[in-house]
RNA sequence: UCCGCAGUAGCUCAAUCGGUAGAGCAUUCGGCUGUUAACCGAAGGGUUGUAGGUUCGAGUCCCUCCGGCGGGCCCA
């Protein structure tokens, strides 16, 4: 190739007629006596390489017979059109060198159980489905950065090691910081983002988040990646617009650039197209519990919404649903009460369609110093630990809002994958931290 | 921690009423010049998770422990 880098399968459609040399691994092989079809995998794509006995030297033919699944090899050949192939090209092989024969590859082209695949996660990553998911994930990450940078946000890296108890230590991972001081792994960057938005106006953080909860469901990981914007002077309505615009843009980007991966995942993209183009449904918590009552879910004011309720709420909608103004009693202490309805908080949960559940949770933050102090006392949180957080309200306070979105939940929804564990390279789950 | 499900060949599963543990994939060997999870033939591969019990006889019934899966709680 003219750019001086090694050629890759993904760029081959423009090289028809040229002779190229590629390196990769054998994904699959089909033999038919004097002709062999080798499927080469190089991370960028898949390429059928055709070896015909009469057309190659004896040693090339013999080498091609040694290839087992995942054997690494180098192949040279002429790129030619092959309409039936993915990518529209195949390789007429003229030379082949085995780099390392793979013995006893454990993952066959047939089905496998979850337990087995999870214990082989480092190898499972090589399968076509996992590659497609990880490409979508990476696209989403890149789209997140682009979304905020193009709007003048500054990325703030919030700390991963945090001092004592912010919202209670029961769901925090504890680690020894010094001989006589403990530290905890961060479960949210939000508290650190709030002072930063007073410095920079519009900020966001994006990093790993740790939750030591004993959740054992398809929607939970103990280590996951969360993106959190925080905006000075933004109030609840601006936050709702931001959340909607954000999800729309990420969805559009994935549909636009990861079409092939979604196809491989057999994702029905018509549902995502609605998200990209149509306005999202918005409803208050009070409206939501009425809606649920009509569907046979007796939820009374003050009850939180479980997974079944969330799924029922989004039924009939192709786009995410924004549920706002939950009772303050079931939400975090820092959420601003609604002046028009003081029992509820100015908050939002964004529920994805198709049963994917909560993508985003966010709120307008309490900006009044004394009200926040009262809430901290009411929840019996250690005031000393929150002095710096209260300082945001002490020195030139201002309304501000933000939300958090789980990268894996968003990716799972885009890919139509039922379980979060496939949406992060090395999932950390309850009772499973290998490999 | 609670509720539910299942531990049989390297992997995915089957085994009727309690009566000689089988198949596909993978591996090895053989066949096939356009295959698409290719196909056809053959071979090797088993302490049925673990400890105990019932029985003439247990993969199957009872029970101990272990690890797994799904859900609840919690949240993104």
Tab-separated table of C-alpha atoms (C1' of nucleotides) in Angstrom:
chain	number	residue	atom	x	y	z
A	1	UNK	CA	0.000	0.000	0.000
A	2	UNK	CA	1.080	3.507	-0.705
A	3	UNK	CA	0.931	4.779	2.864
A	4	UNK	CA	3.850	2.610	3.893
A	5	UNK	CA	2.011	0.638	6.544
A	6	UNK	CA	1.333	-3.058	6.238
A	7	UNK	CA	-1.772	-3.856	4.210
A	8	UNK	CA	-4.882	-4.942	6.034
A	9	UNK	CA	-7.921	-6.869	4.894
A	10	UNK	CA	-10.282	-3.952	5.403
A	11	UNK	CA	-8.590	-1.911	2.682
A	12	UNK	CA	-8.329	-4.607	0.027
A	13	UNK	CA	-11.372	-3.758	-2.085
A	14	UNK	CA	-9.359	-0.966	-3.691
A	15	UNK	CA	-6.463	-3.306	-4.512
A	16	UNK	CA	-8.106	-5.630	-7.026
A	17	UNK	CA	-5.474	-7.023	-9.395
A	18	UNK	CA	-2.588	-6.240	-7.059
A	19	UNK	CA	-0.356	-8.764	-5.332
A	20	UNK	CA	-0.359	-8.332	-1.556
A	21	UNK	CA	1.151	-10.053	1.455
A	22	UNK	CA	-0.897	-10.278	4.633
A	23	UNK	CA	-0.369	-11.672	8.113
A	24	UNK	CA	-2.990	-12.997	10.445
A	25	UNK	CA	-4.662	-16.068	11.860
A	26	UNK	CA	-6.720	-18.854	10.352
A	27	UNK	CA	-10.373	-18.337	11.198
A	28	UNK	CA	-11.733	-21.301	9.306
A	29	UNK	CA	-10.766	-23.709	6.543
A	30	UNK	CA	-12.736	-25.647	3.996
A	31	UNK	CA	-11.047	-28.377	1.988
A	32	UNK	CA	-12.139	-29.984	-1.228
A	33	UNK	CA	-9.408	-32.311	-2.399
A	34	UNK	CA	-7.213	-30.198	-4.621
A	35	UNK	CA	-8.556	-26.812	-3.601
A	36	UNK	CA	-8.521	-25.196	-0.158
A	37	UNK	CA	-10.388	-22.182	1.172
A	38	UNK	CA	-8.585	-20.509	4.031
A	39	UNK	CA	-10.334	-17.730	5.914
A	40	UNK	CA	-7.700	-15.288	7.139
A	41	UNK	CA	-8.518	-13.012	10.064
A	42	UNK	CA	-6.328	-9.976	10.822
A	43	UNK	CA	-8.482	-7.910	13.152
A	44	UNK	CA	-9.593	-5.564	10.408
A	45	UNK	CA	-11.673	-8.146	8.571
A	46	UNK	CA	-11.941	-11.613	7.089
A	47	UNK	CA	-10.540	-12.763	3.766
A	48	UNK	CA	-11.078	-15.990	1.874
A	49	UNK	CA	-7.764	-17.175	0.482
A	50	UNK	CA	-8.020	-19.784	-2.261
A	51	UNK	CA	-5.203	-22.323	-2.656
A	52	UNK	CA	-5.352	-24.483	-5.796
A	53	UNK	CA	-2.997	-27.456	-5.812
A	54	UNK	CA	-2.039	-27.208	-9.476
A	55	UNK	CA	-1.330	-23.479	-9.263
A	56	UNK	CA	1.029	-23.285	-6.289
A	57	UNK	CA	4.430	-24.802	-5.517
A	58	UNK	CA	4.395	-28.129	-3.677
A	59	UNK	CA	5.546	-26.618	-0.350
A	60	UNK	CA	2.829	-23.963	-0.414
A	61	UNK	CA	0.185	-26.629	-0.941
A	62	UNK	CA	1.602	-28.677	1.910
A	63	UNK	CA	1.816	-25.696	4.260
A	64	UNK	CA	-1.790	-24.820	3.573
A	65	UNK	CA	-2.763	-28.321	4.695
A	66	UNK	CA	-1.096	-27.791	8.070
A	67	UNK	CA	-3.199	-24.816	9.018
A	68	UNK	CA	-5.431	-25.404	12.009
A	69	UNK	CA	-7.846	-22.892	13.485
A	70	UNK	CA	-5.943	-19.847	14.861
A	71	UNK	CA	-2.612	-20.808	13.320
A	72	UNK	CA	-0.724	-17.625	12.496
A	73	UNK	CA	0.568	-17.376	8.958
A	74	UNK	CA	1.694	-15.071	6.184
A	75	UNK	CA	0.028	-15.309	2.808
A	76	UNK	CA	0.790	-13.748	-0.563
A	77	UNK	CA	-1.589	-13.634	-3.464
A	78	UNK	CA	-3.513	-11.671	-6.042
A	79	UNK	CA	-6.608	-9.759	-4.919
A	80	UNK	CA	-9.591	-10.494	-7.116
A	81	UNK	CA	-13.262	-9.706	-7.117
A	82	UNK	CA	-15.554	-12.216	-5.425
A	83	UNK	CA	-19.067	-10.844	-5.138
A	84	UNK	CA	-20.208	-13.632	-2.821
A	85	UNK	CA	-17.530	-12.777	-0.265
A	86	UNK	CA	-17.869	-10.264	2.545
A	87	UNK	CA	-15.914	-7.234	1.351
A	88	UNK	CA	-16.333	-8.375	-2.259
A	89	UNK	CA	-12.804	-9.743	-2.709
A	90	UNK	CA	-10.792	-12.910	-2.201
A	91	UNK	CA	-7.139	-13.805	-2.546
A	92	UNK	CA	-5.697	-16.160	-5.158
A	93	UNK	CA	-2.815	-17.592	-3.160
A	94	UNK	CA	0.680	-17.787	-4.649
A	95	UNK	CA	2.757	-18.081	-1.477
A	96	UNK	CA	2.187	-19.079	2.130
A	97	UNK	CA	4.353	-19.320	5.242
A	98	UNK	CA	3.182	-20.851	8.479
A	99	UNK	CA	4.337	-18.687	11.383
A	100	UNK	CA	3.086	-20.760	14.294
A	101	UNK	CA	0.837	-23.808	14.190
A	102	UNK	CA	-1.985	-23.626	16.724
A	103	UNK	CA	-2.717	-26.825	18.616
A	104	UNK	CA	-5.863	-27.622	20.604
A	105	UNK	CA	-7.677	-24.337	20.092
A	106	UNK	CA	-10.533	-24.680	22.569
A	107	UNK	CA	-13.226	-22.587	20.905
A	108	UNK	CA	-14.829	-24.459	18.024
A	109	UNK	CA	-17.160	-22.957	15.403
A	110	UNK	CA	-20.096	-24.562	17.229
A	111	UNK	CA	-21.920	-23.312	20.313
A	112	UNK	CA	-20.363	-22.988	23.733
A	113	UNK	CA	-21.686	-22.345	27.202
A	114	UNK	CA	-21.255	-19.078	29.042
A	115	UNK	CA	-19.138	-20.488	31.842
A	116	UNK	CA	-16.653	-21.991	29.409
A	117	UNK	CA	-16.479	-18.887	27.227
A	118	UNK	CA	-15.994	-16.592	30.206
A	119	UNK	CA	-13.118	-18.711	31.481
A	120	UNK	CA	-11.605	-18.410	27.973
A	121	UNK	CA	-12.396	-14.717	27.617
A	122	UNK	CA	-8.855	-13.890	26.452
A	123	UNK	CA	-9.346	-16.303	23.531
A	124	UNK	CA	-13.064	-15.667	23.040
A	125	UNK	CA	-12.122	-12.102	22.072
A	126	UNK	CA	-10.902	-13.445	18.721
A	127	UNK	CA	-14.351	-14.579	17.607
A	128	UNK	CA	-16.178	-12.544	14.999
A	129	UNK	CA	-19.047	-11.581	17.265
A	130	UNK	CA	-16.756	-10.338	20.034
A	131	UNK	CA	-14.649	-8.394	17.565
A	132	UNK	CA	-17.792	-6.694	16.231
A	133	UNK	CA	-18.997	-5.744	19.721
A	134	UNK	CA	-15.624	-4.334	20.707
A	135	UNK	CA	-15.520	-2.256	17.540
A	136	UNK	CA	-18.912	-0.786	18.337
A	137	UNK	CA	-17.752	-0.080	21.887
A	138	UNK	CA	-14.668	1.705	20.633
A	139	UNK	CA	-16.765	3.726	18.178
A	140	UNK	CA	-19.063	4.804	21.006
A	141	UNK	CA	-16.087	5.869	23.121
A	142	UNK	CA	-14.689	7.913	20.309
A	143	UNK	CA	-18.113	9.448	19.580
A	144	UNK	CA	-18.467	10.424	23.243
A	145	UNK	CA	-15.229	12.388	23.181
A	146	UNK	CA	-16.156	14.015	19.889
A	147	UNK	CA	-19.606	14.975	21.151
A	148	UNK	CA	-18.254	16.882	24.138
A	149	UNK	CA	-15.170	18.338	22.518
A	150	UNK	CA	-17.193	19.711	19.618
A	151	UNK	CA	-19.400	21.497	22.152
A	152	UNK	CA	-16.642	23.130	24.139
A	153	UNK	CA	-16.485	20.756	27.089
A	154	UNK	CA	-13.218	20.122	28.893
A	155	UNK	CA	-12.397	16.600	29.939
A	156	UNK	CA	-11.673	16.358	33.638
A	157	UNK	CA	-10.154	13.150	34.916
A	158	UNK	CA	-11.769	12.455	38.246
A	159	UNK	CA	-9.786	10.441	40.784
A	160	UNK	CA	-10.123	6.698	41.033
A	161	UNK	CA	-8.830	6.491	44.600
A	162	UNK	CA	-11.080	8.431	46.923
A	163	UNK	CA	-11.054	9.084	50.655
A	164	UNK	CA	-13.688	7.773	53.041
A	165	UNK	CA	-17.302	7.238	52.650
A	166	UNK	CA	-19.151	9.458	50.264
A	167	UNK	CA	-22.435	7.611	50.011
A	168	UNK	CA	-21.674	4.890	52.517
A	169	UNK	CA	-18.910	2.292	52.150
A	170	UNK	CA	-21.018	-0.826	51.729
A	171	UNK	CA	-20.837	-0.781	47.955
A	172	UNK	CA	-17.285	0.537	47.645
A	173	UNK	CA	-14.120	-1.443	47.069
A	174	UNK	CA	-11.704	-0.806	49.876
A	175	UNK	CA	-7.953	-0.648	49.511
A	176	UNK	CA	-5.051	0.194	51.830
A	177	UNK	CA	-3.770	3.680	50.993
A	178	UNK	CA	-1.080	4.065	53.619
A	179	UNK	CA	-0.316	1.975	56.672
A	180	UNK	CA	-3.103	3.560	58.638
A	181	UNK	CA	-5.363	5.053	56.006
A	182	UNK	CA	-7.833	3.382	53.711
A	183	UNK	CA	-8.956	4.489	50.278
A	184	UNK	CA	-11.909	3.482	48.154
A	185	UNK	CA	-12.291	2.958	44.423
A	186	UNK	CA	-14.479	5.596	42.843
A	187	UNK	CA	-18.106	4.830	42.142
A	188	UNK	CA	-18.752	8.159	40.423
A	189	UNK	CA	-16.781	11.180	39.297
A	190	UNK	CA	-19.706	13.512	39.811
A	191	UNK	CA	-18.762	14.996	43.155
A	192	UNK	CA	-15.345	15.918	41.772
A	193	UNK	CA	-16.837	17.248	38.558
A	194	UNK	CA	-19.036	19.788	40.317
A	195	UNK	CA	-16.127	21.946	41.588
A	196	UNK	CA	-14.505	21.570	38.170
A	197	UNK	CA	-17.528	22.930	36.332
A	198	UNK	CA	-17.155	26.064	38.446
A	199	UNK	CA	-13.689	26.375	36.964
A	200	UNK	CA	-14.372	25.424	33.346
A	201	UNK	CA	-18.111	25.740	32.797
A	202	UNK	CA	-18.750	22.619	30.782
A	203	UNK	CA	-16.848	19.510	31.805
A	204	UNK	CA	-17.089	15.760	31.511
A	205	UNK	CA	-15.287	12.739	32.827
A	206	UNK	CA	-15.075	9.296	31.338
A	207	UNK	CA	-13.422	6.467	33.143
A	208	UNK	CA	-13.791	3.260	35.081
A	209	UNK	CA	-16.286	3.063	37.905
A	210	UNK	CA	-16.378	0.498	40.675
A	211	UNK	CA	-19.412	-0.860	42.463
A	212	UNK	CA	-19.025	-3.571	45.080
A	213	UNK	CA	-22.724	-4.367	45.122
A	214	UNK	CA	-23.655	-8.015	45.124
A	215	UNK	CA	-25.637	-7.629	41.938
A	216	UNK	CA	-25.630	-10.681	39.746
A	217	UNK	CA	-27.645	-9.738	36.710
A	218	UNK	CA	-27.166	-9.150	33.006
A	219	UNK	CA	-27.317	-5.387	33.584
A	220	UNK	CA	-24.536	-5.130	36.158
A	221	UNK	CA	-20.771	-5.184	36.209
A	222	UNK	CA	-18.563	-4.525	39.218
A	223	UNK	CA	-16.196	-2.491	37.053
A	224	UNK	CA	-17.690	-0.495	34.211
A	225	UNK	CA	-17.038	2.693	32.281
A	226	UNK	CA	-19.163	5.745	32.847
A	227	UNK	CA	-19.261	9.093	31.090
A	228	UNK	CA	-20.505	12.010	33.145
A	229	UNK	CA	-21.054	15.578	31.913
A	230	UNK	CA	-21.542	18.410	34.400
A	231	UNK	CA	-22.601	21.884	33.278
A	232	UNK	CA	-22.626	25.133	35.219
A	233	UNK	CA	-25.881	27.129	35.067
A	234	UNK	CA	-27.678	24.282	33.321
A	235	UNK	CA	-31.069	23.467	34.781
A	236	UNK	CA	-33.271	20.406	34.428
A	237	UNK	CA	-34.758	21.242	31.009
A	238	UNK	CA	-31.327	21.838	29.533
A	239	UNK	CA	-30.189	18.542	31.000
A	240	UNK	CA	-33.040	16.642	29.360
A	241	UNK	CA	-32.154	18.188	26.004
A	242	UNK	CA	-28.489	17.351	26.496
A	243	UNK	CA	-29.243	13.721	27.310
A	244	UNK	CA	-31.476	13.358	24.271
A	245	UNK	CA	-29.061	15.055	21.905
A	246	UNK	CA	-26.204	12.954	23.277
A	247	UNK	CA	-27.947	9.623	22.741
A	248	UNK	CA	-29.126	10.698	19.290
A	249	UNK	CA	-25.642	11.631	18.188
A	250	UNK	CA	-24.004	8.470	19.505
A	251	UNK	CA	-26.676	6.330	17.851
A	252	UNK	CA	-26.324	8.135	14.538
A	253	UNK	CA	-22.575	7.658	14.653
A	254	UNK	CA	-22.802	3.926	15.316
A	255	UNK	CA	-25.381	3.435	12.562
A	256	UNK	CA	-23.234	5.429	10.201
A	257	UNK	CA	-19.821	3.933	10.856
A	258	UNK	CA	-20.388	0.439	12.258
A	259	UNK	CA	-22.940	-0.850	9.827
A	260	UNK	CA	-20.949	-3.991	9.016
A	261	UNK	CA	-20.476	-4.847	12.676
A	262	UNK	CA	-24.167	-4.406	13.452
A	263	UNK	CA	-24.952	-6.625	10.493
A	264	UNK	CA	-22.645	-9.331	11.773
A	265	UNK	CA	-24.404	-9.057	15.125
A	266	UNK	CA	-27.729	-9.411	13.287
A	267	UNK	CA	-28.944	-6.230	14.940
A	268	UNK	CA	-32.325	-4.974	13.751
A	269	UNK	CA	-31.269	-1.397	13.081
A	270	UNK	CA	-34.732	-0.068	12.291
A	271	UNK	CA	-35.284	0.411	16.014
A	272	UNK	CA	-32.084	2.399	16.342
A	273	UNK	CA	-33.015	4.559	13.369
A	274	UNK	CA	-36.065	5.816	15.262
A	275	UNK	CA	-33.782	6.862	18.112
A	276	UNK	CA	-31.541	8.727	15.709
A	277	UNK	CA	-34.353	10.697	14.081
A	278	UNK	CA	-37.448	10.999	16.244
A	279	UNK	CA	-37.976	12.986	19.450
A	280	UNK	CA	-37.865	10.971	22.671
A	281	UNK	CA	-40.907	10.479	24.848
A	282	UNK	CA	-40.784	12.345	28.141
A	283	UNK	CA	-42.931	11.667	31.190
A	284	UNK	CA	-42.847	12.438	34.879
A	285	UNK	CA	-42.666	9.765	37.535
A	286	UNK	CA	-46.237	10.584	38.499
A	287	UNK	CA	-47.328	9.992	34.906
A	288	UNK	CA	-45.264	6.838	34.785
A	289	UNK	CA	-46.940	5.231	37.781
A	290	UNK	CA	-50.341	6.038	36.272
A	291	UNK	CA	-49.224	4.467	33.010
A	292	UNK	CA	-48.014	1.408	34.907
A	293	UNK	CA	-51.266	1.092	36.840
A	294	UNK	CA	-53.023	0.773	33.486
A	295	UNK	CA	-50.645	-2.053	32.574
A	296	UNK	CA	-51.280	-3.961	35.776
A	297	UNK	CA	-48.288	-2.794	37.793
A	298	UNK	CA	-49.529	-1.385	41.100
A	299	UNK	CA	-46.779	1.148	41.847
A	300	UNK	CA	-47.526	3.745	44.475
A	301	UNK	CA	-45.804	7.097	44.935
A	302	UNK	CA	-42.494	6.486	46.660
A	303	UNK	CA	-41.875	3.040	45.159
A	304	UNK	CA	-38.846	2.672	42.952
A	305	UNK	CA	-39.224	1.229	39.466
A	306	UNK	CA	-37.830	-2.285	38.983
A	307	UNK	CA	-36.626	-3.907	35.789
A	308	UNK	CA	-40.061	-5.228	34.816
A	309	UNK	CA	-41.632	-1.811	35.328
A	310	UNK	CA	-38.940	-0.144	33.209
A	311	UNK	CA	-39.517	-2.592	30.388
A	312	UNK	CA	-43.292	-2.123	30.568
A	313	UNK	CA	-42.902	1.658	30.467
A	314	UNK	CA	-40.847	1.637	27.289
A	315	UNK	CA	-43.150	-0.844	25.532
A	316	UNK	CA	-44.684	0.741	22.485
A	317	UNK	CA	-41.873	3.261	22.083
A	318	UNK	CA	-39.053	2.941	19.555
A	319	UNK	CA	-37.002	5.640	21.236
A	320	UNK	CA	-35.669	5.911	24.774
A	321	UNK	CA	-38.076	7.298	27.368
A	322	UNK	CA	-37.086	10.078	29.739
A	323	UNK	CA	-38.700	9.628	33.146
A	324	UNK	CA	-38.350	12.762	35.250
A	325	UNK	CA	-39.141	13.992	38.750
A	326	UNK	CA	-38.881	10.896	40.916
A	327	UNK	CA	-39.721	11.224	44.621
A	328	UNK	CA	-36.769	12.748	46.480
A	329	UNK	CA	-37.058	9.963	49.040
A	330	UNK	CA	-35.743	7.351	46.580
A	331	UNK	CA	-33.054	9.530	45.009
A	332	UNK	CA	-29.629	10.799	46.016
A	333	UNK	CA	-29.232	13.503	48.637
A	334	UNK	CA	-27.753	16.082	46.252
A	335	UNK	CA	-30.711	16.316	43.870
A	336	UNK	CA	-32.564	19.631	43.645
A	337	UNK	CA	-36.194	19.502	44.792
A	338	UNK	CA	-38.785	20.719	42.290
A	339	UNK	CA	-40.032	24.132	43.507
A	340	UNK	CA	-43.435	23.383	41.943
A	341	UNK	CA	-43.711	19.961	43.601
A	342	UNK	CA	-41.301	19.720	46.550
A	343	UNK	CA	-41.802	15.984	47.107
A	344	UNK	CA	-40.029	15.242	43.842
A	345	UNK	CA	-36.493	15.856	42.616
A	346	UNK	CA	-35.409	17.532	39.380
A	347	UNK	CA	-33.923	14.349	38.031
A	348	UNK	CA	-34.122	12.102	35.018
A	349	UNK	CA	-33.666	8.450	34.195
A	350	UNK	CA	-33.321	7.607	30.522
A	351	UNK	CA	-34.747	4.179	29.810
A	352	UNK	CA	-33.677	2.415	26.632
A	353	UNK	CA	-36.262	0.521	24.595
A	354	UNK	CA	-36.331	-3.254	24.095
A	355	UNK	CA	-35.818	-3.965	27.772
A	356	UNK	CA	-32.308	-2.532	27.995
A	357	UNK	CA	-33.274	-0.463	31.003
A	358	UNK	CA	-31.597	2.540	32.537
A	359	UNK	CA	-28.963	4.111	30.310
A	360	UNK	CA	-28.652	7.433	32.067
A	361	UNK	CA	-29.337	8.779	35.521
A	362	UNK	CA	-28.945	12.472	36.194
A	363	UNK	CA	-30.227	15.539	37.962
A	364	UNK	CA	-30.034	19.192	38.681
A	365	UNK	CA	-27.900	19.529	41.825
A	366	UNK	CA	-28.811	21.364	44.994
A	367	UNK	CA	-26.981	24.689	44.818
A	368	UNK	CA	-28.178	26.175	48.097
A	369	UNK	CA	-25.551	25.634	50.784
A	370	UNK	CA	-27.921	25.312	53.737
A	371	UNK	CA	-30.337	22.996	51.966
A	372	UNK	CA	-27.498	20.695	50.935
A	373	UNK	CA	-26.104	20.757	54.475
A	374	UNK	CA	-29.542	19.826	55.815
A	375	UNK	CA	-29.751	16.914	53.391
A	376	UNK	CA	-26.330	15.638	54.376
A	377	UNK	CA	-27.329	15.775	58.039
A	378	UNK	CA	-30.677	14.144	57.329
A	379	UNK	CA	-28.962	11.183	55.639
A	380	UNK	CA	-26.452	11.006	58.510
A	381	UNK	CA	-23.517	11.370	56.160
A	382	UNK	CA	-20.150	12.436	57.651
A	383	UNK	CA	-20.124	16.201	57.227
A	384	UNK	CA	-16.313	16.458	57.496
A	385	UNK	CA	-15.974	14.383	54.341
A	386	UNK	CA	-18.249	16.744	52.462
A	387	UNK	CA	-16.691	20.097	53.398
A	388	UNK	CA	-15.007	20.512	50.035
A	389	UNK	CA	-18.239	19.560	48.266
A	390	UNK	CA	-20.172	22.133	50.288
A	391	UNK	CA	-17.557	24.731	49.306
A	392	UNK	CA	-18.953	24.692	45.749
A	393	UNK	CA	-22.076	26.242	47.290
A	394	UNK	CA	-20.174	28.525	49.619
A	395	UNK	CA	-18.177	30.497	47.058
A	396	UNK	CA	-20.397	31.964	44.327
A	397	UNK	CA	-22.952	29.210	44.083
A	398	UNK	CA	-24.822	28.490	40.840
A	399	UNK	CA	-27.363	26.016	39.526
A	400	UNK	CA	-25.796	23.093	37.713
A	401	UNK	CA	-26.753	19.727	36.339
A	402	UNK	CA	-25.238	16.536	35.046
A	403	UNK	CA	-25.791	12.874	34.384
A	404	UNK	CA	-23.950	9.590	34.101
A	405	UNK	CA	-24.212	7.090	31.278
A	406	UNK	CA	-22.923	3.525	31.413
A	407	UNK	CA	-20.825	2.740	28.349
A	408	UNK	CA	-21.523	-0.991	28.452
A	409	UNK	CA	-25.269	-0.532	28.771
A	410	UNK	CA	-25.290	1.782	25.791
A	411	UNK	CA	-23.080	-0.565	23.789
A	412	UNK	CA	-25.236	-3.580	24.668
A	413	UNK	CA	-28.307	-1.754	23.434
A	414	UNK	CA	-26.618	-0.683	20.185
A	415	UNK	CA	-25.430	-4.232	19.545
A	416	UNK	CA	-28.638	-5.923	20.648
A	417	UNK	CA	-26.558	-8.033	23.032
A	418	UNK	CA	-28.503	-9.254	26.057
A	419	UNK	CA	-25.653	-9.324	28.603
A	420	UNK	CA	-23.201	-6.584	29.598
A	421	UNK	CA	-20.353	-9.058	30.014
A	422	UNK	CA	-19.835	-9.209	26.254
A	423	UNK	CA	-19.589	-5.437	25.993
A	424	UNK	CA	-16.342	-4.977	27.942
A	425	UNK	CA	-13.128	-6.792	27.050
A	426	UNK	CA	-12.505	-8.273	30.478
A	427	UNK	CA	-15.691	-8.184	32.554
A	428	UNK	CA	-15.468	-8.032	36.320
A	429	UNK	CA	-18.498	-9.658	37.857
A	430	UNK	CA	-19.589	-11.003	41.187
A	431	UNK	CA	-17.543	-14.191	41.810
A	432	UNK	CA	-15.623	-13.870	38.556
A	433	UNK	CA	-12.401	-11.952	38.068
A	434	UNK	CA	-10.486	-14.400	35.808
A	435	UNK	CA	-8.872	-13.829	33.381
B	1	U	C1'	-27.862	-12.840	51.352
B	2	C	C1'	-32.773	-14.730	49.361
B	3	C	C1'	-35.518	-17.355	45.190
B	4	G	C1'	-35.149	-20.436	40.701
B	5	C	C1'	-32.167	-23.642	37.084
B	6	A	C1'	-28.364	-26.925	35.724
B	7	G	C1'	-23.303	-29.786	36.690
B	8	U	C1'	-22.308	-36.501	31.674
B	9	A	C1'	-15.976	-36.911	26.315
B	10	G	C1'	-11.728	-30.822	25.089
B	11	C	C1'	-16.789	-28.188	23.754
B	12	U	C1'	-22.487	-28.431	23.090
B	13	C	C1'	-25.899	-31.895	24.502
B	14	A	C1'	-28.721	-36.975	24.721
B	15	A	C1'	-29.475	-41.426	27.748
B	16	U	C1'	-37.416	-43.826	28.048
B	17	C	C1'	-39.758	-46.731	34.305
B	18	G	C1'	-33.516	-47.244	38.248
B	19	G	C1'	-31.035	-52.077	33.942
B	20	U	C1'	-24.397	-52.647	28.829
B	21	A	C1'	-23.046	-44.131	29.008
B	22	G	C1'	-24.234	-42.102	23.061
B	23	A	C1'	-24.264	-38.126	19.063
B	24	G	C1'	-22.460	-33.570	16.750
B	25	C	C1'	-18.265	-30.273	16.789
B	26	A	C1'	-12.931	-30.259	17.750
B	27	U	C1'	-8.402	-33.627	17.074
B	28	U	C1'	-5.851	-37.627	13.908
B	29	C	C1'	-6.133	-40.559	9.271
B	30	G	C1'	-8.511	-41.250	4.336
B	31	G	C1'	-11.729	-39.111	0.029
B	32	C	C1'	-13.432	-34.916	-2.916
B	33	U	C1'	-11.230	-28.613	-8.054
B	34	G	C1'	-15.684	-23.318	-5.775
B	35	U	C1'	-16.489	-24.315	-0.448
B	36	U	C1'	-19.641	-20.677	2.936
B	37	A	C1'	-20.721	-23.290	10.855
B	38	A	C1'	-18.676	-27.270	3.509
B	39	C	C1'	-19.482	-32.484	2.840
B	40	C	C1'	-18.480	-38.177	3.022
B	41	G	C1'	-15.832	-42.432	5.656
B	42	A	C1'	-12.849	-44.172	9.910
B	43	A	C1'	-10.227	-43.802	14.663
B	44	G	C1'	-8.841	-42.141	19.514
B	45	G	C1'	-11.239	-39.677	23.554
B	46	G	C1'	-15.485	-41.060	30.170
B	47	U	C1'	-13.566	-41.658	38.155
B	48	U	C1'	-21.235	-38.905	34.868
B	49	G	C1'	-18.522	-32.026	39.901
B	50	U	C1'	-17.723	-33.981	45.265
B	51	A	C1'	-18.683	-36.923	50.045
B	52	G	C1'	-22.178	-40.282	51.805
B	53	G	C1'	-26.977	-43.108	51.618
B	54	U	C1'	-31.147	-46.344	49.457
B	55	U	C1'	-30.967	-50.678	45.969
B	56	C	C1'	-29.369	-57.082	43.299
B	57	G	C1'	-28.121	-52.736	40.301
B	58	A	C1'	-27.647	-45.301	40.469
B	59	G	C1'	-25.902	-40.534	35.200
B	60	U	C1'	-31.068	-41.263	36.946
B	61	C	C1'	-33.810	-41.521	43.743
B	62	C	C1'	-32.291	-39.107	48.866
B	63	C	C1'	-28.608	-36.067	51.179
B	64	U	C1'	-23.409	-33.084	52.079
B	65	C	C1'	-20.153	-29.829	50.066
B	66	C	C1'	-18.087	-27.177	45.736
B	67	G	C1'	-18.236	-24.217	41.496
B	68	G	C1'	-21.585	-22.122	37.653
B	69	C	C1'	-26.077	-19.681	35.351
B	70	G	C1'	-30.577	-16.486	35.739
B	71	G	C1'	-33.321	-13.204	38.816
B	72	G	C1'	-34.291	-10.117	43.417
B	73	C	C1'	-31.924	-6.083	46.322
B	74	C	C1'	-28.735	-1.863	44.357
B	75	C	C1'	-27.565	1.095	40.442
B	76	A	C1'	-25.231	3.132	35.097
